[in-house]
């Protein structure tokens, strides 16, 4: 059974198969419209990333770093 998704731009049904060249979009036109919305900041991430995002893997201080190596 083929999964069908809606094109994010125009809501047309798009089969989720390798032959769907622009998935999740139905066409290059819809893909470019969506890209333009991101470039114009019509679409955006609601909250900026905090300073600590992704830093949980960094050592707490240099001494801890030396102990690990």
mmCIF file of C-alpha atoms in Angstrom:
data_model
loop_
_atom_site.group_PDB
_atom_site.id
_atom_site.type_symbol
_atom_site.label_atom_id
_atom_site.label_comp_id
_atom_site.label_asym_id
_atom_site.label_seq_id
_atom_site.Cartn_x
_atom_site.Cartn_y
_atom_site.Cartn_z
ATOM 1 C CA UNK A 1 0.000 0.000 0.000
ATOM 2 C CA UNK A 2 1.399 3.388 -1.008
ATOM 3 C CA UNK A 3 1.457 6.186 1.538
ATOM 4 C CA UNK A 4 -0.188 9.384 0.347
ATOM 5 C CA UNK A 5 0.797 12.758 1.848
ATOM 6 C CA UNK A 6 -0.533 16.238 1.180
ATOM 7 C CA UNK A 7 1.664 18.739 -0.595
ATOM 8 C CA UNK A 8 2.593 21.329 2.081
ATOM 9 C CA UNK A 9 1.970 24.162 -0.387
ATOM 10 C CA UNK A 10 -1.238 23.294 -2.250
ATOM 11 C CA UNK A 11 -2.570 20.274 -0.313
ATOM 12 C CA UNK A 12 -2.740 18.020 -3.404
ATOM 13 C CA UNK A 13 -2.195 14.300 -2.708
ATOM 14 C CA UNK A 14 1.370 13.107 -3.321
ATOM 15 C CA UNK A 15 2.225 9.381 -3.369
ATOM 16 C CA UNK A 16 5.309 8.637 -1.239
ATOM 17 C CA UNK A 17 7.171 6.565 -3.832
ATOM 18 C CA UNK A 18 10.627 6.897 -5.443
ATOM 19 C CA UNK A 19 9.012 8.193 -8.640
ATOM 20 C CA UNK A 20 7.623 11.246 -6.794
ATOM 21 C CA UNK A 21 10.477 13.524 -7.735
ATOM 22 C CA UNK A 22 9.590 16.511 -5.540
ATOM 23 C CA UNK A 23 8.149 14.778 -2.472
ATOM 24 C CA UNK A 24 6.728 15.946 -0.161
ATOM 25 C CA UNK A 25 5.755 18.556 -2.747
ATOM 26 C CA UNK A 26 3.637 17.761 -5.800
ATOM 27 C CA UNK A 27 5.774 19.815 -8.193
ATOM 28 C CA UNK A 28 8.869 21.945 -8.505
ATOM 29 C CA UNK A 29 6.612 25.007 -8.453
ATOM 30 C CA UNK A 30 5.294 24.118 -4.981
ATOM 31 C CA UNK A 31 8.824 23.314 -3.799
ATOM 32 C CA UNK A 32 10.104 26.718 -4.948
ATOM 33 C CA UNK A 33 7.125 28.528 -3.385
ATOM 34 C CA UNK A 34 7.951 26.867 -0.047
ATOM 35 C CA UNK A 35 11.642 27.764 -0.370
ATOM 36 C CA UNK A 36 10.663 31.374 -1.070
ATOM 37 C CA UNK A 37 8.526 31.413 2.079
ATOM 38 C CA UNK A 38 11.552 30.319 4.134
ATOM 39 C CA UNK A 39 13.767 32.933 2.475
ATOM 40 C CA UNK A 40 11.169 35.662 3.101
ATOM 41 C CA UNK A 41 10.884 34.384 6.704
ATOM 42 C CA UNK A 42 7.181 33.653 6.280
ATOM 43 C CA UNK A 43 8.167 30.241 7.650
ATOM 44 C CA UNK A 44 10.572 30.297 10.577
ATOM 45 C CA UNK A 45 11.574 28.400 13.671
ATOM 46 C CA UNK A 46 9.436 29.778 16.485
ATOM 47 C CA UNK A 47 12.093 29.925 19.199
ATOM 48 C CA UNK A 48 15.798 30.642 18.848
ATOM 49 C CA UNK A 49 18.148 27.922 20.026
ATOM 50 C CA UNK A 50 19.553 28.512 23.488
ATOM 51 C CA UNK A 51 23.250 28.945 24.208
ATOM 52 C CA UNK A 52 23.519 25.442 25.674
ATOM 53 C CA UNK A 53 21.778 23.611 22.854
ATOM 54 C CA UNK A 54 24.069 20.831 21.649
ATOM 55 C CA UNK A 55 26.769 21.644 24.173
ATOM 56 C CA UNK A 56 25.898 18.917 26.676
ATOM 57 C CA UNK A 57 28.708 16.804 25.223
ATOM 58 C CA UNK A 58 31.390 19.424 25.922
ATOM 59 C CA UNK A 59 33.578 18.991 29.030
ATOM 60 C CA UNK A 60 32.679 21.167 32.009
ATOM 61 C CA UNK A 61 36.196 22.563 32.302
ATOM 62 C CA UNK A 62 39.710 22.061 30.991
ATOM 63 C CA UNK A 63 40.712 19.852 33.950
ATOM 64 C CA UNK A 64 37.937 17.404 33.135
ATOM 65 C CA UNK A 65 39.043 17.466 29.501
ATOM 66 C CA UNK A 66 42.609 16.503 30.471
ATOM 67 C CA UNK A 67 41.365 13.625 32.638
ATOM 68 C CA UNK A 68 39.424 12.188 29.718
ATOM 69 C CA UNK A 69 42.455 12.133 27.385
#
